[in-house]
Amino acid sequence: MLQLPTRSQSPRPCAGTKDCKDSGTASEETATTATAHHEKPPLLLPDLPDLALLRVLSYVRPEGLFAVGRTCRRLGELTRSAQPWHGKPELELKSCDQVRDLLRVAPPVEEWNVCRASAETWMGRAAVFLYQHVAIRDPDATRPTGVLRVVVRGPGLPKEVASLLRDVAPTVRRLRLAFSRKLDDTFGTLKDAKWSSLEHLDVTANHVVKGTMWPQDMVLPMLHTVSLDPCRGKPKAGGGRQVFSPAYLEALRSLLRAHSGQLRCVNVREEALLPLVDACPSDLHRLRVDLYGGRGQAEVAVLRRLCGLKELRIALGKQGIIILGAGFQDKDDVKVHTLLTSWTGALERLELHWVNPLTIRALGESVIGSSLRCLVLGQPSYDRKFVTQLPAALAALPRLLAFVLLLCPSYQMSDGESQEARLSMERLLRGLVRRAAQALHVVYMYDKREGFTLYFGHSEAESVGCQQCAEAAAAARHGLLQYVRRVNWPVIRTPEEQPNWGLKRVQVQP
């Protein structure tokens, strides 16, 4: 019988040197094999399952995501999802070739912003490309999307940038062209490519040179929203308002007329452009107008021709004055009061920012109460007259189902006064819900850091799946995104940057 040596015995010597060497070699091979069986090979990134890999990628900076996505097809497919890019800073790209590589490994880039930089920017490079995945940008953003900002040096487009835009044009849904102040250049870029998916166009040019008109037989097939936001030119002597030439107005009018059969929304961010409303279809669904840039010069009566309009948003007052709390533009208030009291269309949603008691009184005197279902008011500060006139104004709106009130605490209030104002508003809003003819839902925000409060009169059980609750919450977020732009709050790009946008739900007892 073969007997193994005990711990106190030495192993028996080999019969010869050769056998000893062979035995040693065999022992090393056996040990290596045993070690290989017991030690797992290192786990590589591609070996992780998809969900775990996405969690890992969420900690990677944009530069790393760009590099990882180009290593293999599977990683490229994962980096094309939105999750790893949420809340990340802008990724700077230095060439059109890098942009083309990014488009293969990043979430779809549906928004392009082509703007102009100073000649000293980026040490003489012709263009720089900045990519960011944006979750929440403005009220028109219905879903997260990739945004690419193209910053060019000169007033025109470099050839390689123009070529890139032609390549990506079929996939672009929103386009902002701010690289030139000449409308001729804007029209040229639009004509030079097939923008077959373009839905939203931002026009920032403020003059024409050659009297260019938009061809009436050339229609961007998916375009439904046009924003007219001309960049500021040199101010007139004496601080006069922006003046646009008749040729420029006619050129913009030709663009609107060519698409009048499909336009659903028009945003007029400069009061002097209000006459262009006559080129919009009478059944336009939504119109947004800013009245703080023209010093009360425009005639808002032109808006009444939009008899089929369903949603109207008006921002009152001059922006800088309102932020400083110095007062309202009386001329604008009078004009809006006249407009609302003489409105004959069937408005369903009305949004008023920087309102004052005169505007609130107009609501009570108007005939829009027969159709209005949603009202959004953005008030720069707590005003006792404003508060006392609210009940009478809302009583004249019997079909109102959603009321959104956005307030900004006055800088002149002490903490005690601010708390008293808050409690006063809460008591008022509860009373509005109790006395409403229909199931009124009220959304209130006194301070953006504390989020929204939703007041409703039905039971908690009925709030699950309540369409009016959902619509009121959506209206509040929609209004807030407009409101924050006027009080210089930071741009809200991702869910992580939202201080507290969850609704605090409050059932109002009868």
Short mmCIF file of C-alpha atoms in Angstrom, two decimals:
data_model
loop_
_atom_site.label_atom_id
_atom_site.label_comp_id
_atom_site.label_asym_id
_atom_site.label_seq_id
_atom_site.Cartn_x
_atom_site.Cartn_y
_atom_site.Cartn_z
CA MET A 1 0.00 0.00 0.00
CA LEU A 2 1.22 3.51 -0.93
CA GLN A 3 1.72 5.53 2.23
CA LEU A 4 1.84 9.33 2.14
CA PRO A 5 4.44 11.00 4.36
CA THR A 6 3.24 12.56 7.56
CA ARG A 7 3.86 16.22 8.51
CA SER A 8 7.01 15.11 10.46
CA GLN A 9 8.43 13.04 7.63
CA SER A 10 10.31 14.34 4.63
CA PRO A 11 9.16 13.38 1.15
CA ARG A 12 10.98 10.37 -0.28
CA PRO A 13 13.79 11.37 -2.65
CA CYS A 14 13.35 10.88 -6.39
CA ALA A 15 15.13 7.96 -8.02
CA GLY A 16 17.17 10.24 -10.29
CA THR A 17 17.79 13.78 -11.31
CA LYS A 18 15.69 13.53 -14.46
CA ASP A 19 12.74 12.17 -12.55
CA CYS A 20 13.08 14.97 -10.04
CA LYS A 21 13.02 17.62 -12.76
CA ASP A 22 10.04 15.99 -14.39
CA SER A 23 8.29 15.78 -11.05
CA GLY A 24 8.97 19.48 -10.35
CA THR A 25 7.68 20.53 -13.73
CA ALA A 26 4.55 18.46 -13.30
CA SER A 27 3.95 19.94 -9.85
CA GLU A 28 4.24 23.51 -11.20
CA GLU A 29 1.81 22.74 -14.01
CA THR A 30 -0.62 21.19 -11.56
CA ALA A 31 -0.38 24.22 -9.26
CA THR A 32 -0.90 26.61 -12.18
CA THR A 33 -3.92 24.64 -13.34
CA ALA A 34 -5.39 24.61 -9.84
CA THR A 35 -4.87 28.36 -9.49
CA ALA A 36 -6.55 28.95 -12.83
CA HIS A 37 -9.57 26.96 -11.67
CA HIS A 38 -9.90 28.91 -8.42
CA GLU A 39 -9.19 32.51 -9.65
CA LYS A 40 -11.77 34.25 -11.88
CA PRO A 41 -10.49 36.34 -14.78
CA PRO A 42 -10.86 40.13 -14.37
CA LEU A 43 -14.35 41.46 -15.20
CA LEU A 44 -14.29 43.81 -18.17
CA LEU A 45 -16.77 46.64 -18.79
CA PRO A 46 -18.47 44.94 -21.78
CA ASP A 47 -19.07 41.84 -19.62
CA LEU A 48 -21.62 43.66 -17.43
CA PRO A 49 -25.35 43.30 -18.19
CA ASP A 50 -27.03 46.29 -19.81
CA LEU A 51 -28.68 47.75 -16.69
CA ALA A 52 -25.53 47.50 -14.60
CA LEU A 53 -23.47 48.94 -17.42
CA LEU A 54 -25.84 51.90 -17.79
CA ARG A 55 -25.47 52.63 -14.07
CA VAL A 56 -21.69 52.62 -14.45
CA LEU A 57 -21.88 54.88 -17.50
CA SER A 58 -24.00 57.39 -15.57
CA TYR A 59 -20.86 58.25 -13.55
CA VAL A 60 -18.73 58.83 -16.64
CA ARG A 61 -18.06 62.35 -17.87
CA PRO A 62 -19.23 63.33 -21.37
CA GLU A 63 -15.71 63.00 -22.79
CA GLY A 64 -15.55 59.45 -21.46
CA LEU A 65 -18.99 58.56 -22.82
CA PHE A 66 -17.93 59.80 -26.24
CA ALA A 67 -14.80 57.61 -26.11
CA VAL A 68 -16.56 54.55 -24.69
CA GLY A 69 -19.31 54.67 -27.29
CA ARG A 70 -16.78 54.38 -30.10
CA THR A 71 -15.05 51.25 -28.77
CA CYS A 72 -17.61 48.66 -29.87
CA ARG A 73 -21.13 48.38 -31.24
CA ARG A 74 -22.76 47.28 -27.96
CA LEU A 75 -21.32 50.18 -25.97
CA GLY A 76 -22.30 52.55 -28.75
CA GLU A 77 -25.90 51.35 -28.53
CA LEU A 78 -25.92 51.95 -24.76
CA THR A 79 -24.43 55.44 -25.00
CA ARG A 80 -27.20 56.33 -27.44
CA SER A 81 -29.69 56.05 -24.59
CA ALA A 82 -30.48 59.21 -22.64
CA GLN A 83 -29.75 57.93 -19.13
CA PRO A 84 -25.92 58.26 -19.08
CA TRP A 85 -26.06 61.86 -20.34
CA HIS A 86 -28.56 63.27 -17.81
CA GLY A 87 -27.22 66.21 -15.83
CA LYS A 88 -23.86 66.26 -17.58
CA PRO A 89 -22.06 69.47 -18.63
CA GLU A 90 -21.55 70.42 -22.25
CA LEU A 91 -19.19 68.33 -24.33
CA GLU A 92 -16.90 70.43 -26.52
CA LEU A 93 -16.08 69.11 -29.98
CA LYS A 94 -13.51 70.71 -32.24
CA SER A 95 -14.39 69.52 -35.74
CA CYS A 96 -17.27 68.43 -37.94
CA ASP A 97 -15.77 64.94 -38.07
CA GLN A 98 -16.02 64.67 -34.28
CA VAL A 99 -19.64 65.80 -34.50
CA ARG A 100 -20.39 63.05 -37.02
CA ASP A 101 -18.76 60.53 -34.68
CA LEU A 102 -20.85 61.87 -31.79
CA LEU A 103 -24.09 61.50 -33.75
CA ARG A 104 -23.40 57.76 -34.00
CA VAL A 105 -22.94 57.19 -30.26
CA ALA A 106 -25.05 59.89 -28.49
CA PRO A 107 -28.82 60.29 -28.08
CA PRO A 108 -30.50 61.77 -31.15
CA VAL A 109 -29.67 65.45 -31.65
CA GLU A 110 -33.01 67.02 -32.54
CA GLU A 111 -32.20 70.63 -31.70
CA TRP A 112 -29.48 72.73 -33.32
CA ASN A 113 -28.53 76.24 -32.26
CA VAL A 114 -26.19 77.99 -34.69
CA CYS A 115 -24.89 81.19 -33.10
CA ARG A 116 -22.07 83.67 -33.51
CA ALA A 117 -19.11 84.32 -31.23
CA SER A 118 -16.56 87.10 -31.02
CA ALA A 119 -13.46 86.91 -33.19
CA GLU A 120 -11.23 86.20 -30.17
CA THR A 121 -13.16 83.15 -29.00
CA TRP A 122 -11.42 79.76 -29.04
CA MET A 123 -8.14 81.08 -30.36
CA GLY A 124 -9.02 81.47 -33.99
CA ARG A 125 -10.96 78.27 -34.63
CA ALA A 126 -13.63 78.63 -37.30
CA ALA A 127 -16.27 76.85 -35.24
CA VAL A 128 -16.78 75.03 -31.96
CA PHE A 129 -19.51 72.48 -31.26
CA LEU A 130 -21.06 72.08 -27.80
CA TYR A 131 -23.32 69.09 -27.13
CA GLN A 132 -25.61 68.57 -24.16
CA HIS A 133 -28.56 66.31 -23.46
CA VAL A 134 -31.33 68.56 -22.16
CA ALA A 135 -34.25 67.15 -20.17
CA ILE A 136 -36.27 70.35 -19.67
CA ARG A 137 -35.63 73.47 -21.67
CA ASP A 138 -38.84 75.38 -22.30
CA PRO A 139 -42.60 74.79 -22.53
CA ASP A 140 -42.32 73.46 -26.08
CA ALA A 141 -40.00 70.63 -25.04
CA THR A 142 -42.19 67.55 -24.82
CA ARG A 143 -39.38 65.07 -24.24
CA PRO A 144 -35.66 65.01 -23.45
CA THR A 145 -33.46 65.65 -26.45
CA GLY A 146 -29.91 66.25 -27.51
CA VAL A 147 -28.98 69.86 -28.22
CA LEU A 148 -25.97 70.86 -30.29
CA ARG A 149 -24.78 74.44 -30.13
CA VAL A 150 -22.64 75.44 -33.10
CA VAL A 151 -20.63 78.58 -32.39
CA VAL A 152 -19.06 80.19 -35.46
CA ARG A 153 -16.72 83.16 -35.65
CA GLY A 154 -17.82 85.10 -38.68
CA PRO A 155 -21.20 86.42 -39.80
CA GLY A 156 -21.49 83.59 -42.34
CA LEU A 157 -21.20 79.82 -42.09
CA PRO A 158 -17.89 78.05 -42.76
CA LYS A 159 -18.16 75.59 -45.65
CA GLU A 160 -17.67 72.55 -43.42
CA VAL A 161 -20.44 73.72 -41.06
CA ALA A 162 -22.82 74.33 -43.96
CA SER A 163 -22.04 70.83 -45.24
CA LEU A 164 -22.69 69.36 -41.79
CA LEU A 165 -26.06 71.11 -41.56
CA ARG A 166 -27.06 69.70 -44.95
CA ASP A 167 -26.22 66.21 -43.70
CA VAL A 168 -28.20 66.45 -40.44
CA ALA A 169 -31.11 68.56 -41.72
CA PRO A 170 -33.52 65.62 -42.24
CA THR A 171 -33.38 64.73 -38.50
CA VAL A 172 -33.51 68.23 -36.95
CA ARG A 173 -36.78 69.11 -35.20
CA ARG A 174 -35.89 72.50 -33.73
CA LEU A 175 -33.54 75.03 -35.30
CA ARG A 176 -32.28 78.37 -34.04
CA LEU A 177 -30.25 80.38 -36.53
CA ALA A 178 -28.44 83.22 -34.76
CA PHE A 179 -25.14 83.27 -36.64
CA SER A 180 -26.10 86.34 -38.67
CA ARG A 181 -28.34 89.37 -38.22
CA LYS A 182 -29.27 89.25 -41.90
CA LEU A 183 -32.52 87.48 -42.69
CA ASP A 184 -31.03 86.78 -46.11
CA ASP A 185 -28.55 84.35 -44.48
CA THR A 186 -31.31 82.66 -42.48
CA PHE A 187 -33.41 82.06 -45.58
CA GLY A 188 -30.34 80.87 -47.49
CA THR A 189 -29.57 78.21 -44.88
CA LEU A 190 -33.17 77.01 -44.88
CA LYS A 191 -33.23 76.77 -48.67
CA ASP A 192 -29.88 74.98 -48.84
CA ALA A 193 -30.98 71.76 -47.11
CA LYS A 194 -33.92 69.38 -46.78
CA TRP A 195 -35.40 70.20 -43.38
CA SER A 196 -38.02 67.49 -43.71
CA SER A 197 -38.53 67.00 -39.94
CA LEU A 198 -38.24 70.63 -38.79
CA GLU A 199 -41.09 71.52 -36.42
CA HIS A 200 -39.88 74.63 -34.58
CA LEU A 201 -37.93 77.51 -36.12
CA ASP A 202 -36.38 80.38 -34.12
CA VAL A 203 -35.69 83.47 -36.22
CA THR A 204 -33.25 85.97 -34.68
CA ALA A 205 -32.16 88.07 -37.67
CA ASN A 206 -33.23 91.72 -37.48
CA HIS A 207 -32.83 93.13 -41.01
CA VAL A 208 -32.60 92.28 -44.70
CA VAL A 209 -30.05 93.47 -47.24
CA LYS A 210 -31.31 92.36 -50.63
CA GLY A 211 -35.01 92.37 -49.92
CA THR A 212 -35.12 88.57 -49.90
CA MET A 213 -38.60 87.04 -49.76
CA TRP A 214 -39.53 83.48 -48.85
CA PRO A 215 -40.85 81.55 -51.89
CA GLN A 216 -44.54 80.84 -51.43
CA ASP A 217 -44.22 77.45 -53.15
CA MET A 218 -41.47 76.32 -50.76
CA VAL A 219 -42.99 74.83 -47.62
CA LEU A 220 -41.15 73.11 -44.77
CA PRO A 221 -43.53 70.15 -44.45
CA MET A 222 -43.51 69.62 -40.66
CA LEU A 223 -43.09 73.21 -39.47
CA HIS A 224 -45.80 74.17 -36.95
CA THR A 225 -44.08 76.68 -34.61
CA VAL A 226 -42.24 79.89 -35.45
CA SER A 227 -40.57 82.10 -32.84
CA LEU A 228 -39.72 85.66 -33.85
CA ASP A 229 -37.01 86.81 -31.45
CA PRO A 230 -34.81 89.32 -33.31
CA CYS A 231 -31.48 90.10 -31.75
CA ARG A 232 -30.97 93.65 -30.59
CA GLY A 233 -29.33 96.09 -32.94
CA LYS A 234 -27.61 99.30 -31.98
CA PRO A 235 -29.96 101.38 -29.80
CA LYS A 236 -31.30 104.58 -31.24
CA ALA A 237 -30.06 107.90 -29.93
CA GLY A 238 -32.08 108.81 -26.87
CA GLY A 239 -32.85 105.18 -25.99
CA GLY A 240 -35.60 104.63 -28.55
CA ARG A 241 -37.11 101.26 -29.23
CA GLN A 242 -36.04 98.76 -31.89
CA VAL A 243 -37.15 99.81 -35.39
CA PHE A 244 -37.55 97.31 -38.23
CA SER A 245 -37.64 98.22 -41.90
CA PRO A 246 -40.75 97.56 -44.03
CA ALA A 247 -38.65 95.20 -46.19
CA TYR A 248 -37.75 93.13 -43.12
CA LEU A 249 -41.37 92.93 -41.98
CA GLU A 250 -42.47 91.87 -45.47
CA ALA A 251 -39.81 89.17 -45.58
CA LEU A 252 -41.00 87.70 -42.27
CA ARG A 253 -44.59 88.01 -43.41
CA SER A 254 -43.75 85.96 -46.53
CA LEU A 255 -42.36 83.16 -44.33
CA LEU A 256 -45.50 83.07 -42.18
CA ARG A 257 -47.86 83.17 -45.15
CA ALA A 258 -46.13 80.28 -46.90
CA HIS A 259 -46.78 78.10 -43.83
CA SER A 260 -50.12 79.56 -42.72
CA GLY A 261 -51.92 76.34 -43.58
CA GLN A 262 -49.96 74.35 -40.99
CA LEU A 263 -48.87 76.80 -38.28
CA ARG A 264 -50.15 75.98 -34.78
CA CYS A 265 -48.04 78.31 -32.63
CA VAL A 266 -46.36 81.68 -33.15
CA ASN A 267 -44.18 83.42 -30.56
CA VAL A 268 -43.67 87.18 -30.96
CA ARG A 269 -40.88 88.23 -28.60
CA GLU A 270 -40.68 91.84 -29.84
CA GLU A 271 -43.65 94.16 -29.61
CA ALA A 272 -42.81 95.97 -32.85
CA LEU A 273 -43.45 92.71 -34.74
CA LEU A 274 -47.10 92.48 -33.67
CA PRO A 275 -48.36 93.62 -37.11
CA LEU A 276 -47.09 90.30 -38.49
CA VAL A 277 -50.00 88.57 -36.77
CA ASP A 278 -52.08 89.44 -39.82
CA ALA A 279 -50.07 86.83 -41.75
CA CYS A 280 -51.04 84.07 -39.31
CA PRO A 281 -54.05 81.83 -39.89
CA SER A 282 -57.20 82.98 -38.10
CA ASP A 283 -57.50 79.55 -36.47
CA LEU A 284 -53.97 79.63 -35.01
CA HIS A 285 -53.96 77.44 -31.89
CA ARG A 286 -51.44 79.28 -29.67
CA LEU A 287 -49.96 82.78 -29.64
CA ARG A 288 -47.35 84.14 -27.24
CA VAL A 289 -46.66 87.87 -27.14
CA ASP A 290 -44.17 89.93 -25.12
CA LEU A 291 -45.17 93.56 -24.56
CA TYR A 292 -42.17 94.69 -22.55
CA GLY A 293 -39.89 95.62 -25.42
CA GLY A 294 -41.79 98.26 -27.36
CA ARG A 295 -42.66 100.85 -24.73
CA GLY A 296 -46.37 100.68 -25.43
CA GLN A 297 -46.15 101.59 -29.11
CA ALA A 298 -47.81 98.57 -30.75
CA GLU A 299 -51.53 98.14 -31.27
CA VAL A 300 -52.68 94.84 -29.76
CA ALA A 301 -56.08 95.10 -31.44
CA VAL A 302 -54.57 93.15 -34.34
CA LEU A 303 -54.80 90.06 -32.12
CA ARG A 304 -58.58 90.09 -32.29
CA ARG A 305 -58.53 88.84 -35.88
CA LEU A 306 -57.39 85.46 -34.53
CA CYS A 307 -60.96 84.44 -33.82
CA GLY A 308 -60.11 80.75 -33.63
CA LEU A 309 -57.26 81.15 -31.14
CA LYS A 310 -57.37 78.66 -28.25
CA GLU A 311 -54.31 79.62 -26.18
CA LEU A 312 -52.99 83.14 -25.57
CA ARG A 313 -49.95 84.11 -23.51
CA ILE A 314 -49.08 87.76 -22.84
CA ALA A 315 -46.11 89.02 -20.84
CA LEU A 316 -46.54 92.57 -19.59
CA GLY A 317 -44.17 95.25 -18.41
CA LYS A 318 -40.58 96.06 -19.19
CA GLN A 319 -38.37 93.23 -17.96
CA GLY A 320 -35.68 95.23 -16.19
CA ILE A 321 -38.16 97.50 -14.40
CA ILE A 322 -40.29 94.63 -13.16
CA ILE A 323 -37.35 92.70 -11.75
CA LEU A 324 -36.34 95.74 -9.74
CA GLY A 325 -39.89 96.11 -8.44
CA ALA A 326 -40.29 99.66 -9.78
CA GLY A 327 -43.73 99.24 -11.30
CA PHE A 328 -45.66 98.36 -14.43
CA GLN A 329 -46.01 99.80 -17.89
CA ASP A 330 -49.38 101.54 -17.65
CA LYS A 331 -49.84 101.80 -21.42
CA ASP A 332 -49.46 98.06 -21.83
CA ASP A 333 -51.93 97.37 -19.02
CA VAL A 334 -54.55 99.63 -20.58
CA LYS A 335 -54.11 97.98 -23.97
CA VAL A 336 -54.40 94.47 -22.55
CA HIS A 337 -57.43 95.52 -20.49
CA THR A 338 -59.09 96.75 -23.69
CA LEU A 339 -58.09 93.60 -25.57
CA LEU A 340 -59.51 91.21 -22.96
CA THR A 341 -62.76 93.10 -22.45
CA SER A 342 -63.41 93.18 -26.21
CA TRP A 343 -62.31 89.62 -27.01
CA THR A 344 -64.97 87.63 -28.85
CA GLY A 345 -63.16 84.35 -29.56
CA ALA A 346 -63.46 81.11 -27.61
CA LEU A 347 -60.20 81.11 -25.64
CA GLU A 348 -59.55 77.94 -23.64
CA ARG A 349 -56.24 78.88 -22.01
CA LEU A 350 -54.99 82.32 -20.98
CA GLU A 351 -51.54 82.97 -19.55
CA LEU A 352 -50.66 86.42 -18.21
CA HIS A 353 -47.29 87.28 -16.73
CA TRP A 354 -46.57 90.41 -14.68
CA VAL A 355 -50.22 91.21 -14.23
CA ASN A 356 -51.60 93.94 -11.99
CA PRO A 357 -55.04 94.74 -10.54
CA LEU A 358 -56.14 96.45 -13.77
CA THR A 359 -55.55 93.26 -15.73
CA ILE A 360 -57.34 91.16 -13.12
CA ARG A 361 -60.31 93.49 -13.30
CA ALA A 362 -60.38 92.95 -17.07
CA LEU A 363 -60.91 89.23 -16.52
CA GLY A 364 -64.04 89.93 -14.54
CA GLU A 365 -65.36 92.29 -17.22
CA SER A 366 -64.58 90.15 -20.28
CA VAL A 367 -66.68 87.57 -22.11
CA ILE A 368 -63.92 84.96 -22.26
CA GLY A 369 -65.42 83.30 -19.19
CA SER A 370 -67.82 81.39 -21.39
CA SER A 371 -64.96 79.28 -22.76
CA LEU A 372 -61.86 79.67 -20.56
CA ARG A 373 -60.79 76.39 -18.92
CA CYS A 374 -57.25 77.21 -17.75
CA LEU A 375 -55.83 80.46 -16.36
CA VAL A 376 -52.15 81.01 -15.49
CA LEU A 377 -51.10 84.21 -13.69
CA GLY A 378 -47.49 85.15 -13.05
CA GLN A 379 -47.26 87.97 -10.52
CA PRO A 380 -43.91 89.63 -9.71
CA SER A 381 -44.74 90.25 -6.05
CA TYR A 382 -47.49 90.00 -3.47
CA ASP A 383 -50.04 92.80 -3.95
CA ARG A 384 -53.05 93.25 -1.65
CA LYS A 385 -55.16 94.86 -4.40
CA PHE A 386 -54.31 91.96 -6.66
CA VAL A 387 -55.44 89.49 -4.00
CA THR A 388 -58.70 91.26 -3.18
CA GLN A 389 -59.77 91.35 -6.85
CA LEU A 390 -59.04 87.69 -7.57
CA PRO A 391 -62.34 86.19 -6.25
CA ALA A 392 -64.53 88.51 -8.33
CA ALA A 393 -62.42 87.92 -11.43
CA LEU A 394 -62.54 84.14 -11.14
CA ALA A 395 -66.25 84.19 -10.36
CA ALA A 396 -66.74 85.53 -13.88
CA LEU A 397 -65.07 82.38 -15.29
CA PRO A 398 -67.66 79.66 -14.58
CA ARG A 399 -66.04 77.02 -16.82
CA LEU A 400 -62.60 77.39 -15.27
CA LEU A 401 -61.13 74.01 -14.30
CA ALA A 402 -57.47 74.89 -13.64
CA PHE A 403 -56.04 78.04 -12.07
CA VAL A 404 -52.26 78.42 -11.68
CA LEU A 405 -50.80 81.25 -9.60
CA LEU A 406 -47.05 81.89 -9.58
CA LEU A 407 -45.78 84.45 -7.10
CA CYS A 408 -42.34 85.82 -6.34
CA PRO A 409 -41.76 87.06 -2.77
CA SER A 410 -41.13 90.79 -2.66
CA TYR A 411 -37.58 91.78 -1.79
CA GLN A 412 -39.01 94.54 0.39
CA MET A 413 -40.94 92.12 2.64
CA SER A 414 -39.66 91.00 5.99
CA ASP A 415 -39.86 87.31 6.88
CA GLY A 416 -42.93 87.97 9.01
CA GLU A 417 -44.71 89.88 6.25
CA SER A 418 -43.84 87.20 3.72
CA GLN A 419 -45.26 84.47 5.95
CA GLU A 420 -48.44 86.48 6.51
CA ALA A 421 -48.83 86.97 2.75
CA ARG A 422 -48.39 83.25 2.17
CA LEU A 423 -51.06 82.29 4.70
CA SER A 424 -53.44 84.90 3.31
CA MET A 425 -53.06 83.48 -0.20
CA GLU A 426 -53.57 79.92 1.00
CA ARG A 427 -56.83 80.87 2.74
CA LEU A 428 -57.99 82.68 -0.38
CA LEU A 429 -57.22 79.75 -2.69
CA ARG A 430 -58.98 77.25 -0.44
CA GLY A 431 -62.04 79.48 -0.55
CA LEU A 432 -61.90 79.61 -4.35
CA VAL A 433 -61.96 75.81 -4.55
CA ARG A 434 -64.92 75.59 -2.14
CA ARG A 435 -67.02 78.19 -3.98
CA ALA A 436 -66.21 77.13 -7.55
CA ALA A 437 -69.14 76.21 -9.77
CA GLN A 438 -67.15 73.29 -11.20
CA ALA A 439 -64.39 71.07 -9.86
CA LEU A 440 -61.73 73.77 -9.82
CA HIS A 441 -58.10 72.72 -9.37
CA VAL A 442 -55.74 75.42 -8.09
CA VAL A 443 -51.95 75.18 -8.30
CA TYR A 444 -50.02 77.69 -6.23
CA MET A 445 -46.32 78.44 -5.99
CA TYR A 446 -45.07 81.17 -3.68
CA ASP A 447 -41.38 80.30 -3.83
CA LYS A 448 -39.73 78.08 -6.44
CA ARG A 449 -37.60 76.42 -3.77
CA GLU A 450 -40.72 75.00 -2.14
CA GLY A 451 -42.42 73.69 -5.26
CA PHE A 452 -46.12 73.60 -6.05
CA THR A 453 -49.21 73.07 -3.94
CA LEU A 454 -52.27 71.58 -5.63
CA TYR A 455 -55.67 72.31 -4.05
CA PHE A 456 -58.66 70.18 -5.07
CA GLY A 457 -62.12 69.49 -3.72
CA HIS A 458 -62.63 65.83 -4.58
CA SER A 459 -61.52 62.90 -2.44
CA GLU A 460 -57.98 61.55 -2.38
CA ALA A 461 -59.20 58.34 -3.99
CA GLU A 462 -60.55 60.29 -6.96
CA SER A 463 -57.23 62.05 -7.45
CA VAL A 464 -55.67 58.84 -8.76
CA GLY A 465 -56.01 59.08 -12.52
CA CYS A 466 -57.75 62.47 -12.34
CA GLN A 467 -57.22 64.14 -15.69
CA GLN A 468 -57.80 67.62 -14.28
CA CYS A 469 -55.12 67.09 -11.62
CA ALA A 470 -52.65 66.08 -14.33
CA GLU A 471 -53.61 69.01 -16.56
CA ALA A 472 -53.29 71.50 -13.71
CA ALA A 473 -49.83 70.19 -12.82
CA ALA A 474 -48.74 70.34 -16.47
CA ALA A 475 -50.05 73.90 -16.77
CA ALA A 476 -48.07 74.90 -13.69
CA ARG A 477 -44.80 73.52 -15.02
CA HIS A 478 -45.50 75.04 -18.43
CA GLY A 479 -46.12 78.45 -16.86
CA LEU A 480 -43.12 78.24 -14.57
CA LEU A 481 -40.74 77.63 -17.46
CA GLN A 482 -41.92 80.91 -18.96
CA TYR A 483 -41.86 82.64 -15.57
CA VAL A 484 -38.27 81.73 -14.64
CA ARG A 485 -36.97 83.36 -17.80
CA ARG A 486 -38.29 86.73 -16.59
CA VAL A 487 -36.94 86.73 -13.03
CA ASN A 488 -33.41 85.62 -13.93
CA TRP A 489 -33.68 82.23 -12.28
CA PRO A 490 -31.12 79.76 -13.65
CA VAL A 491 -32.08 77.79 -16.75
CA ILE A 492 -33.51 74.45 -15.67
CA ARG A 493 -31.97 71.77 -17.85
CA THR A 494 -32.26 68.49 -15.98
CA PRO A 495 -34.49 66.94 -13.29
CA GLU A 496 -31.59 67.18 -10.86
CA GLU A 497 -31.64 70.98 -11.18
CA GLN A 498 -35.31 71.24 -10.26
CA PRO A 499 -35.35 72.28 -6.59
CA ASN A 500 -38.73 70.74 -5.80
CA TRP A 501 -41.16 70.26 -8.61
CA GLY A 502 -43.21 67.58 -6.96
CA LEU A 503 -46.76 68.56 -6.09
CA LYS A 504 -47.87 68.87 -2.51
CA ARG A 505 -51.49 67.73 -2.68
CA VAL A 506 -54.07 69.37 -0.41
CA GLN A 507 -57.69 68.25 -0.25
CA VAL A 508 -60.00 71.17 0.53
CA GLN A 509 -62.80 70.14 2.85
CA PRO A 510 -66.32 71.50 2.09
#
